[in-house]
Amino acid sequence: MSNQAKLELDGKSYTLPVVIGTEDEKAVDVSALRADTGYITLDEGYGNTGACKSKITFIDGEKGILRYRGISIEELAEKSSFVETAYLIIYGHLPTSAELQKFSDLLTSNQNLHEDMKYHFEGFPSSSHPMAILSAMINAASCFYPDLMQGDRSHFDEHAARLISQVRTIAAFSYRKSVGKPIIYPKNGYKFTANFLHMLFSDPYDDYEIKPEVARALDLIFLLHADHEQNCSTSTVRMVASSQANLYASCSAGVCALWGPLHGGANQAVVEMLQQIHASGDDGSKFIAAAKDKASGKRLMGFGHRVYKNHDPRAKIIKKSCDEVLRSLKIDDPLLNIAVKLEEVALRDSYFVERKLYPNVDFYSGIIMRALGIPVEMFTVLFAIGRMPGWIANYKEIADDPKGRICRPRQVYVGQSLNSYVPMSTRK
Ligand code: ACO
């Protein structure tokens, strides 16, 4: 394997160092390219750009492998919980029982929002999308902790736990606000995911009955979303963190990036697509034809991935969990049948095969969330709750790097060259 790359430019030859990761991922280090040659690299959409070295998550998109801190997603899904996995992702190792207890205690003791935060909820129209409320409220939460504003990082553990815990409280409050119901406070006795269900669905004098299989299915969704290396939202968090903005501001930016339908918003878009197909009486074949036709502006939502050119391993786990949840809750959802049909057809269709488009994590997660009674606008919010440990770990990696530099890409300018100001009276 070569440890140098050779480049010929303008009749001169240059040597560029090659960096090799622990799983043999190879990169040409171009950090000195502009200084040495006057050229920059151009990679619109960053499909070939390694923006950092990271120790958190490994993905092999060709083989369909996903590992957090070296442990396969399949093993974590079977044996771990969201909270334990969050610890693993942030701190780099599985916790001892004392470490896990301390982390859980921190989550519990930080789960209540500052009472003054409640007034912010009142200012939003009840039709607000909960992702807008979530990002605004995470940013607003930073106002209550002056140490953050002063760049003091000595309370990192507490802030990390507070964010993981409070993003769930904010999410539940924003849901209650959107349906005009009173806010339900978290209960100390409940575990992380059961507490979320309690805050979503209990009423002041009537506790929601938490079914273990429901709590487990939701916990698994959080765990499967906990990190995914340099996706759009995580890169956004790192970008903001690189300016030394605080943890809350960085993660609030991550929520905004996650919101779009090409990223975390896809879980909502999948269910809306399935509902449309169902309502139109199409068996899915018309929609597949439209998704292949660029002029239609449609895509098969929940299909395709920038990195996975094989099955998304999370999609396989979610599909199995989806079958189990629907069976256990005795739900026969016509949307599931449409999704299964779409998957079968797409996986045989040369358009999808040639482009290596497989179901991604969002294809079945929405059907589970629907079965659990979670409204469609909340789907992306649930993704954000799950992704918080990954954002925090990536923030920590940036903040802990003594050689860290602000992220500041370059561009190739293709606009107007030097031009003159034209007075209004002579403009055409
Ligand atoms: N339906 C139909 N065609 C598709 C789809 C799709 N879902 N996804 C990609 N394609 C086609 C593109 O039109 C393009 O075709 P072409 O080569 O003929 O021009 C080709 O496949 C490559 O697609 P790109 O858009 O270049 O792939 P990119 O890596 O930029 O995008 C993305 C990846 C955004 C996930 C894309 O596959 C997509 O839009 N999928 C649907 C939305 C979705 O499910 N997003 C969730 C992703 S997972 C996550 O963020 C958690």
GROMACS .gro file of C-alpha atoms and ligand atoms in nm:
model
  479
    1MET     CA    1   0.000   0.000   0.000
    2SER     CA    2   0.137   0.337  -0.097
    3ASN     CA    3   0.206   0.593   0.173
    4GLN     CA    4   0.247   0.875  -0.076
    5ALA     CA    5   0.050   1.006  -0.371
    6LYS     CA    6   0.212   1.174  -0.670
    7LEU     CA    7   0.052   1.468  -0.841
    8GLU     CA    8   0.156   1.634  -1.168
    9LEU     CA    9   0.046   1.995  -1.207
   10ASP     CA   10   0.172   2.259  -1.450
   11GLY     CA   11   0.472   2.044  -1.537
   12LYS     CA   12   0.581   2.002  -1.176
   13SER     CA   13   0.543   1.694  -0.961
   14TYR     CA   14   0.437   1.695  -0.599
   15THR     CA   15   0.423   1.430  -0.330
   16LEU     CA   16   0.121   1.415  -0.102
   17PRO     CA   17   0.113   1.208   0.217
   18VAL     CA   18  -0.138   0.921   0.241
   19VAL     CA   19  -0.322   0.869   0.570
   20ILE     CA   20  -0.452   0.520   0.650
   21GLY     CA   21  -0.720   0.464   0.916
   22THR     CA   22  -0.742   0.165   1.151
   23GLU     CA   23  -0.988  -0.006   0.915
   24ASP     CA   24  -0.771   0.065   0.608
   25GLU     CA   25  -0.964   0.368   0.491
   26LYS     CA   26  -0.717   0.552   0.271
   27ALA     CA   27  -0.699   0.928   0.228
   28VAL     CA   28  -0.469   1.161   0.040
   29ASP     CA   29  -0.375   1.446   0.275
   30VAL     CA   30  -0.422   1.765   0.073
   31SER     CA   31  -0.384   2.007   0.364
   32ALA     CA   32  -0.067   2.161   0.215
   33LEU     CA   33  -0.189   2.149  -0.147
   34ARG     CA   34  -0.282   2.515  -0.187
   35ALA     CA   35   0.029   2.642  -0.015
   36ASP     CA   36   0.248   2.417  -0.234
   37THR     CA   37   0.067   2.439  -0.567
   38GLY     CA   38  -0.186   2.725  -0.560
   39TYR     CA   39  -0.465   2.472  -0.629
   40ILE     CA   40  -0.749   2.362  -0.403
   41THR     CA   41  -0.960   2.047  -0.432
   42LEU     CA   42  -1.322   2.074  -0.545
   43ASP     CA   43  -1.573   1.821  -0.417
   44GLU     CA   44  -1.927   1.957  -0.422
   45GLY     CA   45  -2.142   1.774  -0.168
   46TYR     CA   46  -1.823   1.645   0.003
   47GLY     CA   47  -1.869   1.293  -0.134
   48ASN     CA   48  -1.492   1.237  -0.135
   49THR     CA   49  -1.380   1.470   0.138
   50GLY     CA   50  -1.260   1.345   0.474
   51ALA     CA   51  -1.321   1.643   0.700
   52CYS     CA   52  -1.159   1.497   1.012
   53LYS     CA   53  -1.000   1.195   1.177
   54SER     CA   54  -1.247   1.047   1.424
   55LYS     CA   55  -1.244   0.758   1.673
   56ILE     CA   56  -1.618   0.737   1.730
   57THR     CA   57  -1.798   0.548   1.454
   58PHE     CA   58  -1.689   0.325   1.168
   59ILE     CA   59  -1.897   0.262   0.858
   60ASP     CA   60  -1.812   0.041   0.563
   61GLY     CA   61  -2.082   0.137   0.317
   62GLU     CA   62  -1.985  -0.128   0.064
   63LYS     CA   63  -2.012  -0.412   0.316
   64GLY     CA   64  -2.300  -0.264   0.519
   65ILE     CA   65  -2.100  -0.240   0.844
   66LEU     CA   66  -2.169   0.007   1.126
   67ARG     CA   67  -1.979   0.007   1.455
   68TYR     CA   68  -1.981   0.246   1.751
   69ARG     CA   69  -1.636   0.257   1.915
   70GLY     CA   70  -1.557  -0.075   1.745
   71ILE     CA   71  -1.872  -0.262   1.858
   72SER     CA   72  -2.111  -0.375   1.584
   73ILE     CA   73  -2.454  -0.218   1.571
   74GLU     CA   74  -2.607  -0.566   1.562
   75GLU     CA   75  -2.445  -0.658   1.894
   76LEU     CA   76  -2.537  -0.329   2.059
   77ALA     CA   77  -2.896  -0.358   1.934
   78GLU     CA   78  -2.921  -0.702   2.091
   79LYS     CA   79  -2.739  -0.644   2.420
   80SER     CA   80  -2.725  -0.276   2.507
   81SER     CA   81  -2.963   0.008   2.589
   82PHE     CA   82  -2.972   0.362   2.453
   83VAL     CA   83  -2.829   0.511   2.773
   84GLU     CA   84  -2.540   0.264   2.792
   85THR     CA   85  -2.469   0.317   2.420
   86ALA     CA   86  -2.476   0.695   2.471
   87TYR     CA   87  -2.206   0.657   2.735
   88LEU     CA   88  -2.002   0.433   2.503
   89ILE     CA   89  -2.022   0.684   2.219
   90ILE     CA   90  -1.934   0.989   2.430
   91TYR     CA   91  -1.666   0.842   2.655
   92GLY     CA   92  -1.518   0.578   2.422
   93HIS     CA   93  -1.568   0.266   2.637
   94LEU     CA   94  -1.853   0.059   2.780
   95PRO     CA   95  -1.927   0.188   3.130
   96THR     CA   96  -1.865  -0.013   3.447
   97SER     CA   97  -2.178  -0.049   3.657
   98ALA     CA   98  -2.062   0.242   3.879
   99GLU     CA   99  -2.000   0.462   3.573
  100LEU     CA  100  -2.338   0.374   3.427
  101GLN     CA  101  -2.510   0.447   3.758
  102LYS     CA  102  -2.339   0.785   3.783
  103PHE     CA  103  -2.434   0.867   3.423
  104SER     CA  104  -2.798   0.760   3.480
  105ASP     CA  105  -2.811   0.970   3.800
  106LEU     CA  106  -2.681   1.271   3.607
  107LEU     CA  107  -2.948   1.215   3.340
  108THR     CA  108  -3.218   1.200   3.607
  109SER     CA  109  -3.098   1.497   3.809
  110ASN     CA  110  -3.080   1.711   3.494
  111GLN     CA  111  -3.404   1.607   3.326
  112ASN     CA  112  -3.613   1.903   3.441
  113LEU     CA  113  -3.595   2.221   3.240
  114HIS     CA  114  -3.536   2.546   3.422
  115GLU     CA  115  -3.889   2.664   3.512
  116ASP     CA  116  -3.838   2.985   3.314
  117MET     CA  117  -3.798   2.778   2.998
  118LYS     CA  118  -4.169   2.701   3.015
  119TYR     CA  119  -4.252   3.061   2.917
  120HIS     CA  120  -4.068   3.015   2.589
  121PHE     CA  121  -4.308   2.736   2.490
  122GLU     CA  122  -4.600   2.974   2.529
  123GLY     CA  123  -4.460   3.204   2.261
  124PHE     CA  124  -4.475   2.948   1.982
  125PRO     CA  125  -4.790   2.911   1.774
  126SER     CA  126  -4.949   2.571   1.841
  127SER     CA  127  -4.905   2.484   1.472
  128SER     CA  128  -4.522   2.507   1.505
  129HIS     CA  129  -4.320   2.217   1.377
  130PRO     CA  130  -4.160   2.053   1.684
  131MET     CA  131  -3.817   2.057   1.513
  132ALA     CA  132  -3.831   2.438   1.508
  133ILE     CA  133  -3.919   2.440   1.878
  134LEU     CA  134  -3.649   2.184   1.956
  135SER     CA  135  -3.362   2.374   1.798
  136ALA     CA  136  -3.477   2.707   1.945
  137MET     CA  137  -3.518   2.560   2.293
  138ILE     CA  138  -3.183   2.381   2.295
  139ASN     CA  139  -3.015   2.709   2.207
  140ALA     CA  140  -3.225   2.894   2.466
  141ALA     CA  141  -3.123   2.641   2.734
  142SER     CA  142  -2.763   2.760   2.702
  143CYS     CA  143  -2.870   3.102   2.839
  144PHE     CA  144  -2.925   2.942   3.181
  145TYR     CA  145  -2.564   2.829   3.222
  146PRO     CA  146  -2.321   3.121   3.238
  147ASP     CA  147  -2.016   2.888   3.247
  148LEU     CA  148  -2.097   2.792   2.886
  149MET     CA  149  -2.090   3.154   2.776
  150GLN     CA  150  -1.748   3.196   2.932
  151GLY     CA  151  -1.606   2.896   2.746
  152ASP     CA  152  -1.560   2.702   3.073
  153ARG     CA  153  -1.560   2.330   2.986
  154SER     CA  154  -1.512   2.192   3.337
  155HIS     CA  155  -1.882   2.095   3.362
  156PHE     CA  156  -1.884   1.902   3.035
  157ASP     CA  157  -2.021   1.577   3.190
  158GLU     CA  158  -2.312   1.758   3.346
  159HIS     CA  159  -2.395   1.950   3.028
  160ALA     CA  160  -2.371   1.637   2.814
  161ALA     CA  161  -2.612   1.452   3.044
  162ARG     CA  162  -2.839   1.755   3.064
  163LEU     CA  163  -2.864   1.778   2.685
  164ILE     CA  164  -2.939   1.409   2.639
  165SER     CA  165  -3.201   1.423   2.910
  166GLN     CA  166  -3.356   1.760   2.831
  167VAL     CA  167  -3.383   1.715   2.455
  168ARG     CA  168  -3.632   1.445   2.543
  169THR     CA  169  -3.817   1.672   2.789
  170ILE     CA  170  -3.830   1.956   2.535
  171ALA     CA  171  -3.951   1.716   2.265
  172ALA     CA  172  -4.234   1.591   2.486
  173PHE     CA  173  -4.332   1.944   2.594
  174SER     CA  174  -4.340   2.063   2.233
  175TYR     CA  175  -4.570   1.775   2.144
  176ARG     CA  176  -4.803   1.854   2.436
  177LYS     CA  177  -4.805   2.218   2.331
  178SER     CA  178  -4.892   2.125   1.970
  179VAL     CA  179  -5.198   1.927   2.082
  180GLY     CA  180  -5.306   2.181   2.343
  181LYS     CA  181  -5.249   1.948   2.639
  182PRO     CA  182  -5.084   2.030   2.974
  183ILE     CA  183  -4.716   1.964   3.014
  184ILE     CA  184  -4.625   1.644   3.197
  185TYR     CA  185  -4.308   1.651   3.405
  186PRO     CA  186  -4.060   1.362   3.401
  187LYS     CA  187  -4.073   1.109   3.684
  188ASN     CA  188  -3.757   1.005   3.863
  189GLY     CA  189  -3.849   0.636   3.885
  190TYR     CA  190  -3.877   0.576   3.511
  191LYS     CA  191  -3.596   0.475   3.280
  192PHE     CA  192  -3.500   0.709   2.994
  193THR     CA  193  -3.736   0.589   2.721
  194ALA     CA  194  -4.027   0.498   2.950
  195ASN     CA  195  -4.006   0.850   3.090
  196PHE     CA  196  -4.034   0.995   2.741
  197LEU     CA  197  -4.348   0.791   2.675
  198HIS     CA  198  -4.485   0.909   3.010
  199MET     CA  199  -4.422   1.276   2.924
  200LEU     CA  200  -4.578   1.229   2.580
  201PHE     CA  201  -4.889   1.036   2.669
  202SER     CA  202  -4.978   1.060   3.040
  203ASP     CA  203  -5.238   1.303   3.164
  204PRO     CA  204  -5.220   1.491   3.495
  205TYR     CA  205  -5.442   1.238   3.678
  206ASP     CA  206  -5.404   0.938   3.450
  207ASP     CA  207  -5.068   0.773   3.398
  208TYR     CA  208  -5.008   0.620   3.055
  209GLU     CA  209  -4.953   0.245   3.080
  210ILE     CA  210  -4.601   0.177   2.958
  211LYS     CA  211  -4.581  -0.153   2.775
  212PRO     CA  212  -4.227  -0.299   2.800
  213GLU     CA  213  -4.223  -0.398   2.431
  214VAL     CA  214  -4.316  -0.043   2.331
  215ALA     CA  215  -4.044   0.111   2.551
  216ARG     CA  216  -3.792  -0.141   2.418
  217ALA     CA  217  -3.880  -0.072   2.052
  218LEU     CA  218  -3.841   0.302   2.103
  219ASP     CA  219  -3.518   0.258   2.298
  220LEU     CA  220  -3.387   0.052   2.004
  221ILE     CA  221  -3.478   0.331   1.761
  222PHE     CA  222  -3.281   0.578   1.975
  223LEU     CA  223  -2.984   0.340   1.994
  224LEU     CA  224  -2.978   0.279   1.618
  225HIS     CA  225  -2.972   0.654   1.555
  226ALA     CA  226  -2.710   0.734   1.819
  227ASP     CA  227  -2.429   0.814   1.576
  228HIS     CA  228  -2.346   0.785   1.208
  229GLU     CA  229  -2.009   0.950   1.151
  230GLN     CA  230  -1.988   1.259   0.930
  231ASN     CA  231  -2.346   1.295   0.808
  232CYS     CA  232  -2.498   1.636   0.734
  233SER     CA  233  -2.609   1.718   1.091
  234THR     CA  234  -2.298   1.586   1.264
  235SER     CA  235  -2.073   1.775   1.024
  236THR     CA  236  -2.282   2.083   1.104
  237VAL     CA  237  -2.228   2.029   1.477
  238ARG     CA  238  -1.853   1.993   1.419
  239MET     CA  239  -1.846   2.301   1.197
  240VAL     CA  240  -2.019   2.514   1.461
  241ALA     CA  241  -1.812   2.360   1.744
  242SER     CA  242  -1.492   2.442   1.555
  243SER     CA  243  -1.563   2.813   1.607
  244GLN     CA  244  -1.563   2.735   1.984
  245ALA     CA  245  -1.937   2.797   2.008
  246ASN     CA  246  -2.084   2.618   2.311
  247LEU     CA  247  -2.221   2.264   2.319
  248TYR     CA  248  -2.587   2.371   2.314
  249ALA     CA  249  -2.541   2.613   2.023
  250SER     CA  250  -2.355   2.344   1.827
  251CYS     CA  251  -2.621   2.079   1.887
  252SER     CA  252  -2.903   2.321   1.815
  253ALA     CA  253  -2.746   2.374   1.470
  254GLY     CA  254  -2.738   1.994   1.432
  255VAL     CA  255  -3.116   1.983   1.484
  256CYS     CA  256  -3.167   2.236   1.202
  257ALA     CA  257  -2.950   2.033   0.963
  258LEU     CA  258  -3.130   1.714   1.058
  259TRP     CA  259  -3.472   1.860   0.982
  260GLY     CA  260  -3.452   1.845   0.601
  261PRO     CA  261  -3.627   1.561   0.414
  262LEU     CA  262  -3.301   1.442   0.256
  263HIS     CA  263  -3.166   1.375   0.605
  264GLY     CA  264  -3.358   1.308   0.930
  265GLY     CA  265  -3.680   1.448   0.786
  266ALA     CA  266  -3.695   1.140   0.564
  267ASN     CA  267  -3.873   0.932   0.831
  268GLN     CA  268  -4.167   1.174   0.821
  269ALA     CA  269  -4.146   1.191   0.441
  270VAL     CA  270  -4.159   0.809   0.414
  271VAL     CA  271  -4.484   0.781   0.606
  272GLU     CA  272  -4.635   1.071   0.414
  273MET     CA  273  -4.533   0.903   0.088
  274LEU     CA  274  -4.688   0.571   0.201
  275GLN     CA  275  -5.008   0.751   0.305
  276GLN     CA  276  -5.029   0.918  -0.037
  277ILE     CA  277  -4.977   0.588  -0.216
  278HIS     CA  278  -5.242   0.426   0.004
  279ALA     CA  279  -5.493   0.707  -0.049
  280SER     CA  280  -5.445   0.702  -0.427
  281GLY     CA  281  -5.512   0.328  -0.451
  282ASP     CA  282  -5.174   0.274  -0.619
  283ASP     CA  283  -5.011  -0.058  -0.530
  284GLY     CA  284  -4.676   0.125  -0.535
  285SER     CA  285  -4.587   0.061  -0.900
  286LYS     CA  286  -4.696   0.408  -1.018
  287PHE     CA  287  -4.492   0.569  -0.743
  288ILE     CA  288  -4.186   0.363  -0.829
  289ALA     CA  289  -4.220   0.475  -1.192
  290ALA     CA  290  -4.244   0.839  -1.078
  291ALA     CA  291  -3.941   0.801  -0.848
  292LYS     CA  292  -3.736   0.684  -1.148
  293ASP     CA  293  -3.848   0.980  -1.357
  294LYS     CA  294  -3.632   1.282  -1.266
  295ALA     CA  295  -3.892   1.520  -1.410
  296SER     CA  296  -4.150   1.406  -1.152
  297GLY     CA  297  -3.949   1.558  -0.867
  298LYS     CA  298  -4.028   1.247  -0.661
  299ARG     CA  299  -3.788   1.011  -0.488
  300LEU     CA  300  -3.850   0.685  -0.316
  301MET     CA  301  -3.813   0.823   0.035
  302GLY     CA  302  -3.626   0.598   0.277
  303PHE     CA  303  -3.417   0.459  -0.009
  304GLY     CA  304  -3.058   0.539  -0.096
  305HIS     CA  305  -2.769   0.661   0.111
  306ARG     CA  306  -2.453   0.858   0.048
  307VAL     CA  307  -2.236   0.598   0.219
  308TYR     CA  308  -2.426   0.267   0.209
  309LYS     CA  309  -2.407   0.102  -0.131
  310ASN     CA  310  -2.540  -0.214   0.028
  311HIS     CA  311  -2.809  -0.277   0.291
  312ASP     CA  312  -2.810  -0.021   0.570
  313PRO     CA  313  -2.754  -0.252   0.871
  314ARG     CA  314  -2.989  -0.037   1.080
  315ALA     CA  315  -3.270  -0.090   0.829
  316LYS     CA  316  -3.247  -0.469   0.872
  317ILE     CA  317  -3.270  -0.439   1.253
  318ILE     CA  318  -3.557  -0.192   1.232
  319LYS     CA  319  -3.751  -0.408   0.987
  320LYS     CA  320  -3.732  -0.701   1.232
  321SER     CA  321  -3.835  -0.479   1.524
  322CYS     CA  322  -4.119  -0.337   1.312
  323ASP     CA  323  -4.258  -0.685   1.248
  324GLU     CA  324  -4.232  -0.772   1.619
  325VAL     CA  325  -4.395  -0.451   1.743
  326LEU     CA  326  -4.687  -0.473   1.502
  327ARG     CA  327  -4.740  -0.840   1.591
  328SER     CA  328  -4.722  -0.774   1.964
  329LEU     CA  329  -4.959  -0.475   1.947
  330LYS     CA  330  -5.183  -0.670   1.707
  331ILE     CA  331  -5.169  -0.388   1.453
  332ASP     CA  332  -5.231  -0.455   1.087
  333ASP     CA  333  -5.098  -0.143   0.918
  334PRO     CA  334  -5.169  -0.123   0.543
  335LEU     CA  335  -4.872   0.113   0.513
  336LEU     CA  336  -4.640  -0.171   0.618
  337ASN     CA  337  -4.774  -0.386   0.335
  338ILE     CA  338  -4.713  -0.103   0.088
  339ALA     CA  339  -4.360  -0.053   0.224
  340VAL     CA  340  -4.280  -0.425   0.190
  341LYS     CA  341  -4.413  -0.422  -0.167
  342LEU     CA  342  -4.213  -0.110  -0.257
  343GLU     CA  343  -3.897  -0.265  -0.116
  344GLU     CA  344  -3.948  -0.590  -0.308
  345VAL     CA  345  -4.013  -0.409  -0.635
  346ALA     CA  346  -3.728  -0.159  -0.594
  347LEU     CA  347  -3.472  -0.426  -0.504
  348ARG     CA  348  -3.550  -0.604  -0.832
  349ASP     CA  349  -3.568  -0.290  -1.047
  350SER     CA  350  -3.257  -0.215  -1.256
  351TYR     CA  351  -3.283   0.161  -1.179
  352PHE     CA  352  -3.235   0.100  -0.805
  353VAL     CA  353  -2.999  -0.196  -0.849
  354GLU     CA  354  -2.760  -0.007  -1.079
  355ARG     CA  355  -2.751   0.293  -0.846
  356LYS     CA  356  -2.713   0.066  -0.541
  357LEU     CA  357  -3.017   0.215  -0.370
  358TYR     CA  358  -3.127   0.011  -0.068
  359PRO     CA  359  -3.370   0.088   0.216
  360ASN     CA  360  -3.211   0.314   0.474
  361VAL     CA  361  -3.285   0.350   0.846
  362ASP     CA  362  -3.586   0.572   0.778
  363PHE     CA  363  -3.775   0.328   0.559
  364TYR     CA  364  -3.935   0.129   0.842
  365SER     CA  365  -3.871   0.344   1.152
  366GLY     CA  366  -4.174   0.565   1.079
  367ILE     CA  367  -4.405   0.264   1.067
  368ILE     CA  368  -4.291   0.158   1.416
  369MET     CA  369  -4.334   0.510   1.552
  370ARG     CA  370  -4.682   0.526   1.400
  371ALA     CA  371  -4.769   0.196   1.567
  372LEU     CA  372  -4.650   0.337   1.900
  373GLY     CA  373  -4.894   0.627   1.859
  374ILE     CA  374  -4.629   0.890   1.791
  375PRO     CA  375  -4.754   1.162   1.556
  376VAL     CA  376  -4.576   1.200   1.225
  377GLU     CA  377  -4.439   1.553   1.295
  378MET     CA  378  -4.252   1.406   1.594
  379PHE     CA  379  -4.060   1.146   1.393
  380THR     CA  380  -3.761   1.366   1.315
  381VAL     CA  381  -3.761   1.490   1.674
  382LEU     CA  382  -3.718   1.131   1.788
  383PHE     CA  383  -3.426   1.099   1.548
  384ALA     CA  384  -3.273   1.407   1.716
  385ILE     CA  385  -3.316   1.256   2.063
  386GLY     CA  386  -3.136   0.945   1.941
  387ARG     CA  387  -2.859   1.136   1.763
  388MET     CA  388  -2.772   1.361   2.059
  389PRO     CA  389  -2.494   1.133   2.198
  390GLY     CA  390  -2.328   1.129   1.855
  391TRP     CA  391  -2.338   1.507   1.826
  392ILE     CA  392  -2.203   1.545   2.179
  393ALA     CA  393  -1.919   1.297   2.114
  394ASN     CA  394  -1.825   1.479   1.794
  395TYR     CA  395  -1.837   1.813   1.974
  396LYS     CA  396  -1.609   1.665   2.242
  397GLU     CA  397  -1.364   1.539   1.981
  398ILE     CA  398  -1.336   1.890   1.837
  399ALA     CA  399  -1.319   2.062   2.175
  400ASP     CA  400  -1.057   1.818   2.311
  401ASP     CA  401  -0.826   1.858   2.012
  402PRO     CA  402  -0.542   2.090   2.112
  403LYS     CA  403  -0.453   2.135   1.743
  404GLY     CA  404  -0.814   2.208   1.643
  405ARG     CA  405  -0.867   2.474   1.379
  406ILE     CA  406  -1.184   2.648   1.272
  407CYS     CA  407  -1.355   2.463   0.984
  408ARG     CA  408  -1.351   2.693   0.688
  409PRO     CA  409  -1.382   2.543   0.340
  410ARG     CA  410  -1.275   2.729   0.028
  411GLN     CA  411  -1.466   2.774  -0.296
  412VAL     CA  412  -1.411   2.813  -0.667
  413TYR     CA  413  -1.562   3.149  -0.751
  414VAL     CA  414  -1.758   3.135  -1.080
  415GLY     CA  415  -1.942   3.468  -1.059
  416GLN     CA  416  -1.904   3.802  -1.230
  417SER     CA  417  -1.550   3.938  -1.253
  418LEU     CA  418  -1.472   4.299  -1.156
  419ASN     CA  419  -1.774   4.515  -1.239
  420SER     CA  420  -1.873   4.878  -1.179
  421TYR     CA  421  -2.153   5.029  -0.976
  422VAL     CA  422  -2.424   5.161  -1.214
  423PRO     CA  423  -2.629   5.461  -1.097
  424MET     CA  424  -3.003   5.384  -1.065
  425SER     CA  425  -3.095   5.635  -1.339
  426THR     CA  426  -2.895   5.451  -1.604
  427ARG     CA  427  -2.990   5.093  -1.505
  428LYS     CA  428  -3.195   4.897  -1.756
  429ACO     N1  429  -3.527   0.757  -0.528
  429ACO     C1  430  -3.499   0.765  -0.660
  429ACO     N2  431  -3.376   0.792  -0.708
  429ACO     C2  432  -3.277   0.809  -0.620
  429ACO     C3  433  -3.298   0.801  -0.481
  429ACO     C4  434  -3.429   0.773  -0.436
  429ACO     N3  435  -3.457   0.764  -0.306
  429ACO     N4  436  -3.181   0.825  -0.417
  429ACO     C5  437  -3.090   0.848  -0.511
  429ACO     N5  438  -3.148   0.838  -0.635
  429ACO     C6  439  -3.078   0.847  -0.764
  429ACO     C7  440  -3.045   0.992  -0.799
  429ACO     O1  441  -3.148   1.052  -0.872
  429ACO     C8  442  -2.918   0.974  -0.878
  429ACO     O2  443  -2.955   0.926  -1.006
  429ACO     P1  444  -2.863   0.965  -1.136
  429ACO     O3  445  -2.729   0.904  -1.110
  429ACO     O4  446  -2.936   0.908  -1.250
  429ACO     O5  447  -2.859   1.118  -1.140
  429ACO     C9  448  -2.847   0.859  -0.807
  429ACO     O6  449  -2.953   0.781  -0.748
  429ACO    C10  450  -2.751   0.902  -0.700
  429ACO     O7  451  -2.822   0.986  -0.610
  429ACO     P2  452  -2.763   1.113  -0.539
  429ACO     O8  453  -2.873   1.209  -0.508
  429ACO     O9  454  -2.646   1.164  -0.617
  429ACO    O10  455  -2.709   1.048  -0.406
  429ACO     P3  456  -2.663   1.126  -0.280
  429ACO    O11  457  -2.560   1.044  -0.217
  429ACO    O12  458  -2.632   1.268  -0.311
  429ACO    O13  459  -2.796   1.130  -0.188
  429ACO    C11  460  -2.967   1.062  -0.045
  429ACO    C12  461  -2.823   1.040  -0.089
  429ACO    C13  462  -2.991   1.210  -0.012
  429ACO    C14  463  -2.993   0.983   0.083
  429ACO    C15  464  -3.061   1.016  -0.159
  429ACO    O14  465  -3.043   0.877  -0.182
  429ACO    C16  466  -3.208   1.046  -0.130
  429ACO    O15  467  -3.254   1.156  -0.161
  429ACO     N6  468  -3.284   0.948  -0.069
  429ACO    C17  469  -3.418   0.974  -0.032
  429ACO    C18  470  -3.424   1.054   0.097
  429ACO    C19  471  -3.383   0.971   0.216
  429ACO    O16  472  -3.428   0.859   0.236
  429ACO     N7  473  -3.299   1.030   0.302
  429ACO    C20  474  -3.252   0.965   0.425
  429ACO    C21  475  -3.108   0.929   0.417
  429ACO     S1  476  -3.058   0.841   0.558
  429ACO    C22  477  -3.041   0.959   0.674
  429ACO    O17  478  -3.010   1.072   0.653
  429ACO    C23  479  -3.067   0.917   0.806
   0.00000   0.00000   0.00000
